[in-house]
Amino acid sequence: MRQVFKSSALGLLAASFALASCGPIVSFGDEGPADTIYTLRYQGGFADGNGPVVYVDEPTVADGLKGEAVAVALPDNQRSTIGGVRWSAPVSDLTRDYFTRSFGSETDALLVGDGGLDIRAACRLGLKVWELEYVPGERARDDRVSIAIEMSLVRLKDNHLISKTTFSQTPTVAGEGTDAVMAAFNGAMADLSGDAVAWFGARFSQCEAG
């Protein structure tokens, strides 16, 4: 594999991409340049449905993906992060907000997320983030990102599991540098969300059945 990251005694320290490929850098005092912050945000509209209420549970996140660092998958089961770059919020918050908006915008269901525990809901949408990572290849043109998210839909009045499945996307990165990697994440998430909306849209009516 080409040398994208610096190695250390632990073999897990990431090197920053060239700053010229990043977005604007904000510096505070003498602390040096701040991390470049990227978002993972649904680009569609906002919810206006009047269907069953679905509570989006707090996602569980696989080991190595918690927090705001951008994960990197290396050979031989090694993990790292992209230095000087982070997400705008923890991965669990980003994914919960993303699907609360995308499902609410593209179906008639009413999705509630953070702060919705005291609302009477018909279903619970569970999320497990298995992969959300950059995977460098032997050559730059082989670089890709990998996203895999498991979803479950449970009817609350009888604890019936309506459906459970996993969605994944592994597109290649178009270009080099941090901006290209983060654009690939956003494109992959949009494609994954489209597949997930189709799955959810065909099933959420069962939340009020039984």
mmCIF file with all atom_site columns, C-alpha atoms in Angstrom:
data_model
loop_
_atom_site.group_PDB
_atom_site.id
_atom_site.type_symbol
_atom_site.label_atom_id
_atom_site.label_alt_id
_atom_site.label_comp_id
_atom_site.label_asym_id
_atom_site.label_entity_id
_atom_site.label_seq_id
_atom_site.pdbx_PDB_ins_code
_atom_site.Cartn_x
_atom_site.Cartn_y
_atom_site.Cartn_z
_atom_site.occupancy
_atom_site.B_iso_or_equiv
_atom_site.pdbx_formal_charge
_atom_site.auth_seq_id
_atom_site.auth_comp_id
_atom_site.auth_asym_id
_atom_site.auth_atom_id
_atom_site.pdbx_PDB_model_num
ATOM 1   C CA . MET A 1 1   ? 0.000   0.000  0.000  1.00 0.00 ? 1   MET A CA 1
ATOM 2   C CA . ARG A 1 2   ? 1.311   3.460  -0.829 1.00 0.00 ? 2   ARG A CA 1
ATOM 3   C CA . GLN A 1 3   ? 2.382   5.615  2.092  1.00 0.00 ? 3   GLN A CA 1
ATOM 4   C CA . VAL A 1 4   ? -0.634  7.810  2.802  1.00 0.00 ? 4   VAL A CA 1
ATOM 5   C CA . PHE A 1 5   ? -0.054  7.961  6.551  1.00 0.00 ? 5   PHE A CA 1
ATOM 6   C CA . LYS A 1 6   ? 3.021   8.363  8.694  1.00 0.00 ? 6   LYS A CA 1
ATOM 7   C CA . SER A 1 7   ? 3.815   5.388  10.861 1.00 0.00 ? 7   SER A CA 1
ATOM 8   C CA . SER A 1 8   ? 4.731   5.420  14.523 1.00 0.00 ? 8   SER A CA 1
ATOM 9   C CA . ALA A 1 9   ? 5.773   2.822  17.069 1.00 0.00 ? 9   ALA A CA 1
ATOM 10  C CA . LEU A 1 10  ? 2.104   2.038  17.487 1.00 0.00 ? 10  LEU A CA 1
ATOM 11  C CA . GLY A 1 11  ? 1.503   2.055  13.745 1.00 0.00 ? 11  GLY A CA 1
ATOM 12  C CA . LEU A 1 12  ? -1.722  4.023  14.119 1.00 0.00 ? 12  LEU A CA 1
ATOM 13  C CA . LEU A 1 13  ? -0.856  7.728  13.869 1.00 0.00 ? 13  LEU A CA 1
ATOM 14  C CA . ALA A 1 14  ? -2.348  9.426  10.810 1.00 0.00 ? 14  ALA A CA 1
ATOM 15  C CA . ALA A 1 15  ? -0.648  12.075 8.718  1.00 0.00 ? 15  ALA A CA 1
ATOM 16  C CA . SER A 1 16  ? -2.646  15.036 7.507  1.00 0.00 ? 16  SER A CA 1
ATOM 17  C CA . PHE A 1 17  ? -3.443  15.439 3.845  1.00 0.00 ? 17  PHE A CA 1
ATOM 18  C CA . ALA A 1 18  ? -1.875  18.448 2.128  1.00 0.00 ? 18  ALA A CA 1
ATOM 19  C CA . LEU A 1 19  ? -3.526  21.559 3.501  1.00 0.00 ? 19  LEU A CA 1
ATOM 20  C CA . ALA A 1 20  ? -4.051  22.896 0.014  1.00 0.00 ? 20  ALA A CA 1
ATOM 21  C CA . SER A 1 21  ? -6.665  20.217 -0.589 1.00 0.00 ? 21  SER A CA 1
ATOM 22  C CA . CYS A 1 22  ? -8.642  21.112 2.533  1.00 0.00 ? 22  CYS A CA 1
ATOM 23  C CA . GLY A 1 23  ? -11.260 23.719 3.197  1.00 0.00 ? 23  GLY A CA 1
ATOM 24  C CA . PRO A 1 24  ? -10.502 26.959 5.043  1.00 0.00 ? 24  PRO A CA 1
ATOM 25  C CA . ILE A 1 25  ? -8.444  26.714 8.225  1.00 0.00 ? 25  ILE A CA 1
ATOM 26  C CA . VAL A 1 26  ? -9.422  28.719 11.298 1.00 0.00 ? 26  VAL A CA 1
ATOM 27  C CA . SER A 1 27  ? -6.707  29.503 13.835 1.00 0.00 ? 27  SER A CA 1
ATOM 28  C CA . PHE A 1 28  ? -7.320  30.540 17.428 1.00 0.00 ? 28  PHE A CA 1
ATOM 29  C CA . GLY A 1 29  ? -4.488  32.270 19.254 1.00 0.00 ? 29  GLY A CA 1
ATOM 30  C CA . ASP A 1 30  ? -1.168  30.461 19.306 1.00 0.00 ? 30  ASP A CA 1
ATOM 31  C CA . GLU A 1 31  ? -2.626  26.946 19.256 1.00 0.00 ? 31  GLU A CA 1
ATOM 32  C CA . GLY A 1 32  ? -1.866  26.481 15.572 1.00 0.00 ? 32  GLY A CA 1
ATOM 33  C CA . PRO A 1 33  ? -4.386  25.631 12.864 1.00 0.00 ? 33  PRO A CA 1
ATOM 34  C CA . ALA A 1 34  ? -7.630  24.118 14.060 1.00 0.00 ? 34  ALA A CA 1
ATOM 35  C CA . ASP A 1 35  ? -8.950  20.841 12.700 1.00 0.00 ? 35  ASP A CA 1
ATOM 36  C CA . THR A 1 36  ? -10.828 21.098 9.426  1.00 0.00 ? 36  THR A CA 1
ATOM 37  C CA . ILE A 1 37  ? -14.433 20.189 10.209 1.00 0.00 ? 37  ILE A CA 1
ATOM 38  C CA . TYR A 1 38  ? -16.734 18.385 7.778  1.00 0.00 ? 38  TYR A CA 1
ATOM 39  C CA . THR A 1 39  ? -20.412 17.627 8.046  1.00 0.00 ? 39  THR A CA 1
ATOM 40  C CA . LEU A 1 40  ? -22.464 14.642 6.937  1.00 0.00 ? 40  LEU A CA 1
ATOM 41  C CA . ARG A 1 41  ? -25.840 16.216 6.388  1.00 0.00 ? 41  ARG A CA 1
ATOM 42  C CA . TYR A 1 42  ? -28.976 15.285 4.465  1.00 0.00 ? 42  TYR A CA 1
ATOM 43  C CA . GLN A 1 43  ? -29.395 17.731 1.593  1.00 0.00 ? 43  GLN A CA 1
ATOM 44  C CA . GLY A 1 44  ? -33.149 17.353 1.041  1.00 0.00 ? 44  GLY A CA 1
ATOM 45  C CA . GLY A 1 45  ? -36.145 19.010 2.638  1.00 0.00 ? 45  GLY A CA 1
ATOM 46  C CA . PHE A 1 46  ? -37.701 18.796 6.075  1.00 0.00 ? 46  PHE A CA 1
ATOM 47  C CA . ALA A 1 47  ? -40.456 16.555 7.414  1.00 0.00 ? 47  ALA A CA 1
ATOM 48  C CA . ASP A 1 48  ? -44.099 17.382 6.736  1.00 0.00 ? 48  ASP A CA 1
ATOM 49  C CA . GLY A 1 49  ? -45.785 13.966 7.057  1.00 0.00 ? 49  GLY A CA 1
ATOM 50  C CA . ASN A 1 50  ? -48.845 13.003 9.068  1.00 0.00 ? 50  ASN A CA 1
ATOM 51  C CA . GLY A 1 51  ? -48.357 9.247  9.326  1.00 0.00 ? 51  GLY A CA 1
ATOM 52  C CA . PRO A 1 52  ? -47.332 7.072  12.277 1.00 0.00 ? 52  PRO A CA 1
ATOM 53  C CA . VAL A 1 53  ? -44.757 8.403  14.714 1.00 0.00 ? 53  VAL A CA 1
ATOM 54  C CA . VAL A 1 54  ? -41.433 6.571  14.558 1.00 0.00 ? 54  VAL A CA 1
ATOM 55  C CA . TYR A 1 55  ? -38.800 7.084  17.247 1.00 0.00 ? 55  TYR A CA 1
ATOM 56  C CA . VAL A 1 56  ? -35.217 7.011  15.930 1.00 0.00 ? 56  VAL A CA 1
ATOM 57  C CA . ASP A 1 57  ? -33.180 5.366  18.670 1.00 0.00 ? 57  ASP A CA 1
ATOM 58  C CA . GLU A 1 58  ? -29.680 6.536  19.492 1.00 0.00 ? 58  GLU A CA 1
ATOM 59  C CA . PRO A 1 59  ? -27.400 4.609  17.101 1.00 0.00 ? 59  PRO A CA 1
ATOM 60  C CA . THR A 1 60  ? -24.866 2.137  18.373 1.00 0.00 ? 60  THR A CA 1
ATOM 61  C CA . VAL A 1 61  ? -21.463 2.481  16.748 1.00 0.00 ? 61  VAL A CA 1
ATOM 62  C CA . ALA A 1 62  ? -18.832 -0.168 16.059 1.00 0.00 ? 62  ALA A CA 1
ATOM 63  C CA . ASP A 1 63  ? -15.485 -0.063 17.823 1.00 0.00 ? 63  ASP A CA 1
ATOM 64  C CA . GLY A 1 64  ? -13.164 2.553  16.344 1.00 0.00 ? 64  GLY A CA 1
ATOM 65  C CA . LEU A 1 65  ? -15.946 4.760  14.992 1.00 0.00 ? 65  LEU A CA 1
ATOM 66  C CA . LYS A 1 66  ? -17.081 6.536  18.131 1.00 0.00 ? 66  LYS A CA 1
ATOM 67  C CA . GLY A 1 67  ? -16.468 10.230 18.489 1.00 0.00 ? 67  GLY A CA 1
ATOM 68  C CA . GLU A 1 68  ? -15.661 12.787 15.796 1.00 0.00 ? 68  GLU A CA 1
ATOM 69  C CA . ALA A 1 69  ? -12.479 11.352 14.268 1.00 0.00 ? 69  ALA A CA 1
ATOM 70  C CA . VAL A 1 70  ? -12.609 10.225 10.622 1.00 0.00 ? 70  VAL A CA 1
ATOM 71  C CA . ALA A 1 71  ? -11.705 6.537  10.706 1.00 0.00 ? 71  ALA A CA 1
ATOM 72  C CA . VAL A 1 72  ? -9.242  4.873  8.348  1.00 0.00 ? 72  VAL A CA 1
ATOM 73  C CA . ALA A 1 73  ? -9.156  1.110  7.698  1.00 0.00 ? 73  ALA A CA 1
ATOM 74  C CA . LEU A 1 74  ? -5.625  -0.225 7.137  1.00 0.00 ? 74  LEU A CA 1
ATOM 75  C CA . PRO A 1 75  ? -4.354  -3.709 6.222  1.00 0.00 ? 75  PRO A CA 1
ATOM 76  C CA . ASP A 1 76  ? -3.808  -6.393 8.857  1.00 0.00 ? 76  ASP A CA 1
ATOM 77  C CA . ASN A 1 77  ? -6.760  -5.201 10.964 1.00 0.00 ? 77  ASN A CA 1
ATOM 78  C CA . GLN A 1 78  ? -5.045  -1.915 11.804 1.00 0.00 ? 78  GLN A CA 1
ATOM 79  C CA . ARG A 1 79  ? -7.011  1.287  12.354 1.00 0.00 ? 79  ARG A CA 1
ATOM 80  C CA . SER A 1 80  ? -6.077  4.954  12.112 1.00 0.00 ? 80  SER A CA 1
ATOM 81  C CA . THR A 1 81  ? -7.662  8.366  11.618 1.00 0.00 ? 81  THR A CA 1
ATOM 82  C CA . ILE A 1 82  ? -7.157  11.265 9.214  1.00 0.00 ? 82  ILE A CA 1
ATOM 83  C CA . GLY A 1 83  ? -5.022  13.812 11.051 1.00 0.00 ? 83  GLY A CA 1
ATOM 84  C CA . GLY A 1 84  ? -6.256  17.407 11.324 1.00 0.00 ? 84  GLY A CA 1
ATOM 85  C CA . VAL A 1 85  ? -9.769  16.462 10.191 1.00 0.00 ? 85  VAL A CA 1
ATOM 86  C CA . ARG A 1 86  ? -12.921 15.638 12.126 1.00 0.00 ? 86  ARG A CA 1
ATOM 87  C CA . TRP A 1 87  ? -16.652 15.338 11.765 1.00 0.00 ? 87  TRP A CA 1
ATOM 88  C CA . SER A 1 88  ? -18.842 18.196 12.959 1.00 0.00 ? 88  SER A CA 1
ATOM 89  C CA . ALA A 1 89  ? -20.437 15.916 15.589 1.00 0.00 ? 89  ALA A CA 1
ATOM 90  C CA . PRO A 1 90  ? -20.016 12.353 16.899 1.00 0.00 ? 90  PRO A CA 1
ATOM 91  C CA . VAL A 1 91  ? -20.831 9.682  14.307 1.00 0.00 ? 91  VAL A CA 1
ATOM 92  C CA . SER A 1 92  ? -23.871 8.543  16.294 1.00 0.00 ? 92  SER A CA 1
ATOM 93  C CA . ASP A 1 93  ? -25.387 12.056 16.191 1.00 0.00 ? 93  ASP A CA 1
ATOM 94  C CA . LEU A 1 94  ? -24.626 12.532 12.499 1.00 0.00 ? 94  LEU A CA 1
ATOM 95  C CA . THR A 1 95  ? -26.309 9.289  11.461 1.00 0.00 ? 95  THR A CA 1
ATOM 96  C CA . ARG A 1 96  ? -29.333 9.780  13.694 1.00 0.00 ? 96  ARG A CA 1
ATOM 97  C CA . ASP A 1 97  ? -29.914 13.307 12.393 1.00 0.00 ? 97  ASP A CA 1
ATOM 98  C CA . TYR A 1 98  ? -29.384 12.171 8.800  1.00 0.00 ? 98  TYR A CA 1
ATOM 99  C CA . PHE A 1 99  ? -32.045 9.472  8.824  1.00 0.00 ? 99  PHE A CA 1
ATOM 100 C CA . THR A 1 100 ? -34.470 11.432 10.978 1.00 0.00 ? 100 THR A CA 1
ATOM 101 C CA . ARG A 1 101 ? -34.477 14.047 8.240  1.00 0.00 ? 101 ARG A CA 1
ATOM 102 C CA . SER A 1 102 ? -34.289 11.811 5.165  1.00 0.00 ? 102 SER A CA 1
ATOM 103 C CA . PHE A 1 103 ? -37.003 9.373  6.282  1.00 0.00 ? 103 PHE A CA 1
ATOM 104 C CA . GLY A 1 104 ? -39.203 12.224 7.534  1.00 0.00 ? 104 GLY A CA 1
ATOM 105 C CA . SER A 1 105 ? -38.763 14.219 4.341  1.00 0.00 ? 105 SER A CA 1
ATOM 106 C CA . GLU A 1 106 ? -39.270 11.390 1.868  1.00 0.00 ? 106 GLU A CA 1
ATOM 107 C CA . THR A 1 107 ? -42.130 9.452  3.535  1.00 0.00 ? 107 THR A CA 1
ATOM 108 C CA . ASP A 1 108 ? -45.340 10.321 5.387  1.00 0.00 ? 108 ASP A CA 1
ATOM 109 C CA . ALA A 1 109 ? -44.034 8.975  8.690  1.00 0.00 ? 109 ALA A CA 1
ATOM 110 C CA . LEU A 1 110 ? -43.268 11.389 11.537 1.00 0.00 ? 110 LEU A CA 1
ATOM 111 C CA . LEU A 1 111 ? -39.703 10.764 12.682 1.00 0.00 ? 111 LEU A CA 1
ATOM 112 C CA . VAL A 1 112 ? -38.569 11.949 16.106 1.00 0.00 ? 112 VAL A CA 1
ATOM 113 C CA . GLY A 1 113 ? -35.016 11.683 17.347 1.00 0.00 ? 113 GLY A CA 1
ATOM 114 C CA . ASP A 1 114 ? -33.111 13.278 20.200 1.00 0.00 ? 114 ASP A CA 1
ATOM 115 C CA . GLY A 1 115 ? -35.537 14.453 22.907 1.00 0.00 ? 115 GLY A CA 1
ATOM 116 C CA . GLY A 1 116 ? -38.400 12.295 21.600 1.00 0.00 ? 116 GLY A CA 1
ATOM 117 C CA . LEU A 1 117 ? -38.467 9.621  24.309 1.00 0.00 ? 117 LEU A CA 1
ATOM 118 C CA . ASP A 1 118 ? -41.525 11.129 26.012 1.00 0.00 ? 118 ASP A CA 1
ATOM 119 C CA . ILE A 1 119 ? -43.555 11.059 22.784 1.00 0.00 ? 119 ILE A CA 1
ATOM 120 C CA . ARG A 1 120 ? -45.925 8.156  22.173 1.00 0.00 ? 120 ARG A CA 1
ATOM 121 C CA . ALA A 1 121 ? -44.470 6.415  19.119 1.00 0.00 ? 121 ALA A CA 1
ATOM 122 C CA . ALA A 1 122 ? -45.802 3.559  17.016 1.00 0.00 ? 122 ALA A CA 1
ATOM 123 C CA . CYS A 1 123 ? -42.392 2.170  15.995 1.00 0.00 ? 123 CYS A CA 1
ATOM 124 C CA . ARG A 1 124 ? -38.742 2.344  16.916 1.00 0.00 ? 124 ARG A CA 1
ATOM 125 C CA . LEU A 1 125 ? -36.062 2.612  14.257 1.00 0.00 ? 125 LEU A CA 1
ATOM 126 C CA . GLY A 1 126 ? -32.781 1.097  15.429 1.00 0.00 ? 126 GLY A CA 1
ATOM 127 C CA . LEU A 1 127 ? -29.444 1.954  13.823 1.00 0.00 ? 127 LEU A CA 1
ATOM 128 C CA . LYS A 1 128 ? -26.061 0.219  14.086 1.00 0.00 ? 128 LYS A CA 1
ATOM 129 C CA . VAL A 1 129 ? -23.124 1.842  12.297 1.00 0.00 ? 129 VAL A CA 1
ATOM 130 C CA . TRP A 1 130 ? -20.777 -0.981 11.323 1.00 0.00 ? 130 TRP A CA 1
ATOM 131 C CA . GLU A 1 131 ? -18.539 0.970  8.942  1.00 0.00 ? 131 GLU A CA 1
ATOM 132 C CA . LEU A 1 132 ? -17.935 4.640  8.225  1.00 0.00 ? 132 LEU A CA 1
ATOM 133 C CA . GLU A 1 133 ? -14.319 4.706  7.134  1.00 0.00 ? 133 GLU A CA 1
ATOM 134 C CA . TYR A 1 134 ? -11.808 5.716  4.508  1.00 0.00 ? 134 TYR A CA 1
ATOM 135 C CA . VAL A 1 135 ? -10.019 2.788  2.847  1.00 0.00 ? 135 VAL A CA 1
ATOM 136 C CA . PRO A 1 136 ? -6.807  3.810  1.021  1.00 0.00 ? 136 PRO A CA 1
ATOM 137 C CA . GLY A 1 137 ? -5.783  1.577  -1.871 1.00 0.00 ? 137 GLY A CA 1
ATOM 138 C CA . GLU A 1 138 ? -2.482  0.612  -3.433 1.00 0.00 ? 138 GLU A CA 1
ATOM 139 C CA . ARG A 1 139 ? -2.945  3.514  -5.856 1.00 0.00 ? 139 ARG A CA 1
ATOM 140 C CA . ALA A 1 140 ? -4.844  6.763  -5.404 1.00 0.00 ? 140 ALA A CA 1
ATOM 141 C CA . ARG A 1 141 ? -7.453  5.669  -7.942 1.00 0.00 ? 141 ARG A CA 1
ATOM 142 C CA . ASP A 1 142 ? -8.225  2.657  -5.723 1.00 0.00 ? 142 ASP A CA 1
ATOM 143 C CA . ASP A 1 143 ? -9.086  4.731  -2.645 1.00 0.00 ? 143 ASP A CA 1
ATOM 144 C CA . ARG A 1 144 ? -12.639 4.309  -1.453 1.00 0.00 ? 144 ARG A CA 1
ATOM 145 C CA . VAL A 1 145 ? -14.944 4.960  1.458  1.00 0.00 ? 145 VAL A CA 1
ATOM 146 C CA . SER A 1 146 ? -17.047 2.299  3.102  1.00 0.00 ? 146 SER A CA 1
ATOM 147 C CA . ILE A 1 147 ? -20.356 2.810  4.907  1.00 0.00 ? 147 ILE A CA 1
ATOM 148 C CA . ALA A 1 148 ? -22.424 -0.028 6.367  1.00 0.00 ? 148 ALA A CA 1
ATOM 149 C CA . ILE A 1 149 ? -25.451 0.634  8.579  1.00 0.00 ? 149 ILE A CA 1
ATOM 150 C CA . GLU A 1 150 ? -27.824 -1.951 10.014 1.00 0.00 ? 150 GLU A CA 1
ATOM 151 C CA . MET A 1 151 ? -31.446 -0.887 10.505 1.00 0.00 ? 151 MET A CA 1
ATOM 152 C CA . SER A 1 152 ? -34.317 -2.475 12.375 1.00 0.00 ? 152 SER A CA 1
ATOM 153 C CA . LEU A 1 153 ? -37.963 -1.430 12.567 1.00 0.00 ? 153 LEU A CA 1
ATOM 154 C CA . VAL A 1 154 ? -39.900 -2.561 15.648 1.00 0.00 ? 154 VAL A CA 1
ATOM 155 C CA . ARG A 1 155 ? -43.634 -2.030 16.313 1.00 0.00 ? 155 ARG A CA 1
ATOM 156 C CA . LEU A 1 156 ? -43.804 -0.924 19.914 1.00 0.00 ? 156 LEU A CA 1
ATOM 157 C CA . LYS A 1 157 ? -47.284 -2.013 20.996 1.00 0.00 ? 157 LYS A CA 1
ATOM 158 C CA . ASP A 1 158 ? -46.397 -5.709 20.634 1.00 0.00 ? 158 ASP A CA 1
ATOM 159 C CA . ASN A 1 159 ? -42.584 -5.546 20.202 1.00 0.00 ? 159 ASN A CA 1
ATOM 160 C CA . HIS A 1 160 ? -42.939 -7.072 16.750 1.00 0.00 ? 160 HIS A CA 1
ATOM 161 C CA . LEU A 1 161 ? -39.822 -6.909 14.569 1.00 0.00 ? 161 LEU A CA 1
ATOM 162 C CA . ILE A 1 162 ? -41.181 -5.710 11.241 1.00 0.00 ? 162 ILE A CA 1
ATOM 163 C CA . SER A 1 163 ? -37.872 -5.873 9.395  1.00 0.00 ? 163 SER A CA 1
ATOM 164 C CA . LYS A 1 164 ? -34.129 -5.818 9.865  1.00 0.00 ? 164 LYS A CA 1
ATOM 165 C CA . THR A 1 165 ? -31.470 -5.337 7.192  1.00 0.00 ? 165 THR A CA 1
ATOM 166 C CA . THR A 1 166 ? -28.082 -3.777 6.479  1.00 0.00 ? 166 THR A CA 1
ATOM 167 C CA . PHE A 1 167 ? -27.310 -1.190 3.807  1.00 0.00 ? 167 PHE A CA 1
ATOM 168 C CA . SER A 1 168 ? -23.832 -0.538 2.455  1.00 0.00 ? 168 SER A CA 1
ATOM 169 C CA . GLN A 1 169 ? -21.967 1.605  -0.041 1.00 0.00 ? 169 GLN A CA 1
ATOM 170 C CA . THR A 1 170 ? -18.272 1.412  -1.042 1.00 0.00 ? 170 THR A CA 1
ATOM 171 C CA . PRO A 1 171 ? -17.644 4.008  -3.766 1.00 0.00 ? 171 PRO A CA 1
ATOM 172 C CA . THR A 1 172 ? -14.202 4.979  -4.986 1.00 0.00 ? 172 THR A CA 1
ATOM 173 C CA . VAL A 1 173 ? -12.891 8.452  -4.197 1.00 0.00 ? 173 VAL A CA 1
ATOM 174 C CA . ALA A 1 174 ? -13.014 10.789 -7.194 1.00 0.00 ? 174 ALA A CA 1
ATOM 175 C CA . GLY A 1 175 ? -9.813  12.787 -6.863 1.00 0.00 ? 175 GLY A CA 1
ATOM 176 C CA . GLU A 1 176 ? -7.160  13.215 -4.193 1.00 0.00 ? 176 GLU A CA 1
ATOM 177 C CA . GLY A 1 177 ? -7.020  15.018 -0.876 1.00 0.00 ? 177 GLY A CA 1
ATOM 178 C CA . THR A 1 178 ? -9.327  15.431 2.068  1.00 0.00 ? 178 THR A CA 1
ATOM 179 C CA . ASP A 1 179 ? -12.082 17.282 0.212  1.00 0.00 ? 179 ASP A CA 1
ATOM 180 C CA . ALA A 1 180 ? -12.431 14.403 -2.250 1.00 0.00 ? 180 ALA A CA 1
ATOM 181 C CA . VAL A 1 181 ? -12.594 11.828 0.556  1.00 0.00 ? 181 VAL A CA 1
ATOM 182 C CA . MET A 1 182 ? -15.248 13.728 2.463  1.00 0.00 ? 182 MET A CA 1
ATOM 183 C CA . ALA A 1 183 ? -17.273 14.324 -0.706 1.00 0.00 ? 183 ALA A CA 1
ATOM 184 C CA . ALA A 1 184 ? -17.209 10.570 -1.263 1.00 0.00 ? 184 ALA A CA 1
ATOM 185 C CA . PHE A 1 185 ? -18.608 10.021 2.238  1.00 0.00 ? 185 PHE A CA 1
ATOM 186 C CA . ASN A 1 186 ? -21.474 12.411 1.556  1.00 0.00 ? 186 ASN A CA 1
ATOM 187 C CA . GLY A 1 187 ? -22.252 10.841 -1.811 1.00 0.00 ? 187 GLY A CA 1
ATOM 188 C CA . ALA A 1 188 ? -22.183 7.344  -0.353 1.00 0.00 ? 188 ALA A CA 1
ATOM 189 C CA . MET A 1 189 ? -24.467 8.359  2.501  1.00 0.00 ? 189 MET A CA 1
ATOM 190 C CA . ALA A 1 190 ? -26.963 9.889  0.079  1.00 0.00 ? 190 ALA A CA 1
ATOM 191 C CA . ASP A 1 191 ? -27.047 6.688  -2.006 1.00 0.00 ? 191 ASP A CA 1
ATOM 192 C CA . LEU A 1 192 ? -27.367 4.516  1.092  1.00 0.00 ? 192 LEU A CA 1
ATOM 193 C CA . SER A 1 193 ? -30.171 6.721  2.382  1.00 0.00 ? 193 SER A CA 1
ATOM 194 C CA . GLY A 1 194 ? -32.043 6.330  -0.906 1.00 0.00 ? 194 GLY A CA 1
ATOM 195 C CA . ASP A 1 195 ? -31.980 2.543  -0.544 1.00 0.00 ? 195 ASP A CA 1
ATOM 196 C CA . ALA A 1 196 ? -32.975 2.779  3.121  1.00 0.00 ? 196 ALA A CA 1
ATOM 197 C CA . VAL A 1 197 ? -35.884 5.138  2.388  1.00 0.00 ? 197 VAL A CA 1
ATOM 198 C CA . ALA A 1 198 ? -37.269 2.615  -0.123 1.00 0.00 ? 198 ALA A CA 1
ATOM 199 C CA . TRP A 1 199 ? -37.047 -0.138 2.528  1.00 0.00 ? 199 TRP A CA 1
ATOM 200 C CA . PHE A 1 200 ? -38.628 2.007  5.228  1.00 0.00 ? 200 PHE A CA 1
ATOM 201 C CA . GLY A 1 201 ? -41.289 3.459  2.927  1.00 0.00 ? 201 GLY A CA 1
ATOM 202 C CA . ALA A 1 202 ? -42.574 -0.007 2.079  1.00 0.00 ? 202 ALA A CA 1
ATOM 203 C CA . ARG A 1 203 ? -42.919 -1.014 5.758  1.00 0.00 ? 203 ARG A CA 1
ATOM 204 C CA . PHE A 1 204 ? -43.691 1.868  8.092  1.00 0.00 ? 204 PHE A CA 1
ATOM 205 C CA . SER A 1 205 ? -47.465 1.481  7.582  1.00 0.00 ? 205 SER A CA 1
ATOM 206 C CA . GLN A 1 206 ? -47.163 -1.749 9.593  1.00 0.00 ? 206 GLN A CA 1
ATOM 207 C CA . CYS A 1 207 ? -46.341 0.345  12.657 1.00 0.00 ? 207 CYS A CA 1
ATOM 208 C CA . GLU A 1 208 ? -50.077 0.864  13.194 1.00 0.00 ? 208 GLU A CA 1
ATOM 209 C CA . ALA A 1 209 ? -51.149 -2.667 12.238 1.00 0.00 ? 209 ALA A CA 1
ATOM 210 C CA . GLY A 1 210 ? -51.684 -5.642 14.523 1.00 0.00 ? 210 GLY A CA 1
#
